Amino acid sequence: MTAPAPARPEVRTTCPYCGVGCGLIVRGDGARGATVAGDPSHPANFARICSKGSALGETLGEEGRLLHPMLRRPDGTLERISWDSALDRVADGLGKIVARHGPDAVAFYLSGQLLTEDYYAANKLMKGFIGSANVDTNSRLCMASSVAGHRRAFGADTVPGVYADLDEADLIVLVGSNAAWCHPVLFQRMLLNKGLRGARLVAIDPRRTATAEEADLFLPIAPGGDTALFCGLLVYLAETHALDYQYIDAHTTGFENTLARARSVAPDLAATARASGLSAADTARFFELFGATERVVTCYSQGVNQSAQGTDKVNAIMNCHLATGRIGRPGMGPFSLTGQPNAMGGREVGGLANQLAAHMGFSPPDVDRVRRFWNAPRIANREGLKAVQMFEAVARGEIKALWVMATNPAVSLPRAGAMRKALESLDLFVVSENVLSNDTVNAGAHLLLPAAAWGEKDGTVTNSERRISRQRAFLPPPEEVKPDWWIVSKVARRMGFADAFGYARAADVFREHAALSAFENDGTRDFDIGALATISDADYEALKPVQWPLRAGGELTERRFFAQGGFFTPDRKAKFVAPEPPALKEPTSARYPFRLNTGRIRDQWHTMTRSGRSPRLAMHISEPFVEVHSADARRAGLADGGFARVATAHGACIVRVVVNDCQQRGSLFVPIHWSDETASCARVGDLVAPHTDPHSGQPEAKATPAAIAPVDFSLRGFTRTRHALEFPQGTWWARAAVAEGIEYRLATSLGPLHWHDFAHRAFSPRARLADRLADGTYSAGAFLDGELYGCLCLGPAHKPLQFAALSDDALEENGSRSARRVDDSIRAGEAVVCACFGIKLDAVRNAVALGEANTLAQIGRKLRAGTNCGSCLSELKRLIVLARRPQHTAGSLD
Ligand code: SF4
């Protein structure tokens, strides 16, 4: 273990979770802990942070970290090796495979969690020096359709707007975006605008999410209905003379064709409503609002992007903004909300298989320019394989070496189970990681390289509004842990490319990245941060958040794009894009009659390797679940709080049932976060079909045909312990962090006697076990030196969880304090709505039901809930609304 770190007084850095890119002030405690607060001076958040950001201090421990380079032995076990040996093996392995099979036999799979400097070095090595463009990233699963839509319409991957537009808009349309949970700080900003200026919110989503609860108008669109809705809107705008023909004529091409296509897709209001599954009245209200409001921002996110028609959806939205000239001016424009902290930095670097570098593609002049800049004679001159194609090529044996950095594709890819199997066939499988165990590592990685984690890393990230911020280290990395750019550079040097990878520090990489953006850039490329190409080490260290484009001479200023045209196409005009008639790739069937939607929950991030360490975050929702409409639940024989098997043609999972009329009939929703590390059978990526968008390559993650059926267990309960446990086959379990260890939620059809034997084996052999079997319940407490070491509690699955009190002897022997803590464990398992103050869902429900708190302010005064970060405000509001609307059930996980 590392020696305690000296406390640093205060470090300004950036949150490692979502694309809002909140600035943080971190104060280390001299050990591995830290307190985290929002940075009042950061323009992304002005001091606000959400529940995930505020719990970062709980995620910094070294437990479970990958601390040394490791090699997998033939028997599958891992052996510690030196860095020299690890780097030699990677360089030698890549070199041999390239020599034998050519550069396209190797691939890198990167991540929006990487810093820009890491991304730059990896992209440069593969595309410039190995000579293949097989570099893709988990951002392909997140926002590739936005990139493709931007490039088709604007000629470059340019986000036109800035966050300040959310303050100045009079109408904010959220399409396929549960911003209340996924971009909470931006959503709070929208609500502030609503409260202060009367801005109206429209939410367009198949689910009535926390975001929808705040909307003035909620459009529960049918899966895949977005293109028809925005085609219908374009037709409406044309027919009501709401178009800006001056802007269309001066700055765009292709309008007439696009309008004609829109008319064929959605000729009138009734046809639009039918095609998008909405009522004519709601559709008309939306059209009227959009038509009558000059300052409109349309924010869109994964609900639009994660679709086999995602790029067309993006362009259908952009068409409406271009046609009204509502782009690039204060309070208006299309706005892609990025999922990851550095998806934008990855795009700037060119870390996608269909980009080369610095927003340049594979046209001969671009390839030539980058070749000369990098002095890279073997540079790739054509696009590589995008994520899904890349892993299919692994499965076919065409890609023989894969290096995965900072991501967990064995969980997140479509058909994740099959992809995981494919990884086993690689000749060389390298993983750069923070953790010793995750689904990807455990898929048989040959070499594990310990990479620096948030708090140890040093570099830059770019958020959704093109703002580059520093991520600064405030913890010394464990001794053998290294930054990703360092690892890549060392491998590159060993492969014979020392001259091009002589970086000594992150600032060296950043300066080169900035210089490339400006290289032979006469203003025809949007991404230009050349003003930072000569930044000194000291200025890099002190760099304040800065938004590109930068003004010449280094003066830093904010700027929007495209109010006066100036697009990055050859004729400098935007292109209207006529979308294809919308059609979901795969129909539902008698066998798979539902549409499976996947997405995020409020307090977890990706596959939980960081957020899953926080007990506070685990309290919000601690089990994987499926949301199902009450009518569908009745028909399928599902009970709220019971269990269900959700299956598609590709895989299945078993999760808790939440009956919730926020879900549309015919749709199921399962969150993306759980993996084989955190649950027995809840990796939803296994179920997702591999259909991809033809332009972006982004997979369809929200409409796979699916079936659902109840699963019965006779007992359910939980166990708490200080160490990981293995359960008997057939046990359903989900793991969550708690203050002094791990809690597993359990369901089983094994009888209580079996669990009596299990309890005697499971806890510390030194612990004294006191247990009791009564009325079909089984309870056990394991006591070590008078302290509770672990406990196990199981009761009939169809009843509320009950604890069979331990015998008086046990209490006397071990002390009532310990016994009380067993009881506390049960209460701690109740669902929490406000993570900051640990306020239970039931406490809020009771206060509302008893009339003690009927408004957010009253809940705040009585319970404190919602008075800190604000992430739970939408849920609190929903609880109030649902209490007044008894026909809707809130659904429960408690
Ligand atoms: S909104 Fe939350 S998760 Fe996103 S960057 Fe800000 S603090 Fe982090």
JSON list of N, CA and C and ligand atoms in Angstrom, two decimals, residues 15 17-18 20-22 49-50 52-53 183-185, ligand 1:
[
{"chain": "A", "resi": 15, "resn": "CYS", "atom": "N", "xyz": [-14.86, 17.12, -12.66]},
{"chain": "A", "resi": 15, "resn": "CYS", "atom": "CA", "xyz": [-15.57, 15.87, -12.34]},
{"chain": "A", "resi": 15, "resn": "CYS", "atom": "C", "xyz": [-15.31, 14.81, -13.41]},
{"chain": "A", "resi": 17, "resn": "TYR", "atom": "N", "xyz": [-17.26, 12.30, -14.23]},
{"chain": "A", "resi": 17, "resn": "TYR", "atom": "CA", "xyz": [-18.46, 11.58, -14.68]},
{"chain": "A", "resi": 17, "resn": "TYR", "atom": "C", "xyz": [-19.02, 12.18, -15.97]},
{"chain": "A", "resi": 18, "resn": "CYS", "atom": "N", "xyz": [-20.06, 12.97, -15.91]},
{"chain": "A", "resi": 18, "resn": "CYS", "atom": "CA", "xyz": [-20.79, 13.25, -17.16]},
{"chain": "A", "resi": 18, "resn": "CYS", "atom": "C", "xyz": [-20.20, 14.43, -17.94]},
{"chain": "A", "resi": 20, "resn": "VAL", "atom": "N", "xyz": [-21.27, 17.32, -18.54]},
{"chain": "A", "resi": 20, "resn": "VAL", "atom": "CA", "xyz": [-21.45, 18.70, -18.10]},
{"chain": "A", "resi": 20, "resn": "VAL", "atom": "C", "xyz": [-20.07, 19.30, -17.79]},
{"chain": "A", "resi": 21, "resn": "GLY", "atom": "N", "xyz": [-19.19, 18.49, -17.20]},
{"chain": "A", "resi": 21, "resn": "GLY", "atom": "CA", "xyz": [-17.82, 18.95, -16.95]},
{"chain": "A", "resi": 21, "resn": "GLY", "atom": "C", "xyz": [-17.72, 19.92, -15.81]},
{"chain": "A", "resi": 22, "resn": "CYS", "atom": "N", "xyz": [-18.32, 19.59, -14.68]},
{"chain": "A", "resi": 22, "resn": "CYS", "atom": "CA", "xyz": [-18.35, 20.53, -13.54]},
{"chain": "A", "resi": 22, "resn": "CYS", "atom": "C", "xyz": [-16.95, 20.72, -12.95]},
{"chain": "A", "resi": 49, "resn": "ILE", "atom": "N", "xyz": [-22.93, 21.02, -7.87]},
{"chain": "A", "resi": 49, "resn": "ILE", "atom": "CA", "xyz": [-22.58, 19.66, -8.31]},
{"chain": "A", "resi": 49, "resn": "ILE", "atom": "C", "xyz": [-23.75, 18.75, -7.96]},
{"chain": "A", "resi": 50, "resn": "CYS", "atom": "N", "xyz": [-23.76, 17.57, -8.53]},
{"chain": "A", "resi": 50, "resn": "CYS", "atom": "CA", "xyz": [-24.88, 16.65, -8.28]},
{"chain": "A", "resi": 50, "resn": "CYS", "atom": "C", "xyz": [-24.46, 15.61, -7.27]},
{"chain": "A", "resi": 52, "resn": "LYS", "atom": "N", "xyz": [-23.63, 12.52, -7.63]},
{"chain": "A", "resi": 52, "resn": "LYS", "atom": "CA", "xyz": [-22.44, 11.72, -8.01]},
{"chain": "A", "resi": 52, "resn": "LYS", "atom": "C", "xyz": [-21.16, 12.51, -7.73]},
{"chain": "A", "resi": 53, "resn": "GLY", "atom": "N", "xyz": [-21.15, 13.76, -8.16]},
{"chain": "A", "resi": 53, "resn": "GLY", "atom": "CA", "xyz": [-19.96, 14.58, -7.93]},
{"chain": "A", "resi": 53, "resn": "GLY", "atom": "C", "xyz": [-19.67, 14.75, -6.46]},
{"chain": "A", "resi": 183, "resn": "HIS", "atom": "N", "xyz": [-27.71, 14.70, -16.60]},
{"chain": "A", "resi": 183, "resn": "HIS", "atom": "CA", "xyz": [-26.97, 15.96, -16.64]},
{"chain": "A", "resi": 183, "resn": "HIS", "atom": "C", "xyz": [-27.57, 16.88, -15.59]},
{"chain": "A", "resi": 184, "resn": "PRO", "atom": "N", "xyz": [-27.52, 16.47, -14.33]},
{"chain": "A", "resi": 184, "resn": "PRO", "atom": "CA", "xyz": [-28.33, 17.15, -13.30]},
{"chain": "A", "resi": 184, "resn": "PRO", "atom": "C", "xyz": [-28.01, 18.63, -13.13]},
{"chain": "A", "resi": 185, "resn": "VAL", "atom": "N", "xyz": [-26.74, 18.97, -13.25]},
{"chain": "A", "resi": 185, "resn": "VAL", "atom": "CA", "xyz": [-26.40, 20.39, -13.01]},
{"chain": "A", "resi": 185, "resn": "VAL", "atom": "C", "xyz": [-26.94, 21.27, -14.13]},
{"chain": "B", "resi": 1, "resn": "SF4", "atom": "S1", "xyz": [-23.52, 17.07, -13.31]},
{"chain": "B", "resi": 1, "resn": "SF4", "atom": "FE1", "xyz": [-22.76, 15.72, -11.68]},
{"chain": "B", "resi": 1, "resn": "SF4", "atom": "S2", "xyz": [-21.81, 14.00, -12.75]},
{"chain": "B", "resi": 1, "resn": "SF4", "atom": "FE2", "xyz": [-22.03, 15.64, -14.24]},
{"chain": "B", "resi": 1, "resn": "SF4", "atom": "S3", "xyz": [-20.06, 16.71, -14.19]},
{"chain": "B", "resi": 1, "resn": "SF4", "atom": "FE3", "xyz": [-21.45, 17.76, -12.76]},
{"chain": "B", "resi": 1, "resn": "SF4", "atom": "S4", "xyz": [-21.06, 16.86, -10.75]},
{"chain": "B", "resi": 1, "resn": "SF4", "atom": "FE4", "xyz": [-20.19, 15.49, -12.30]}
]
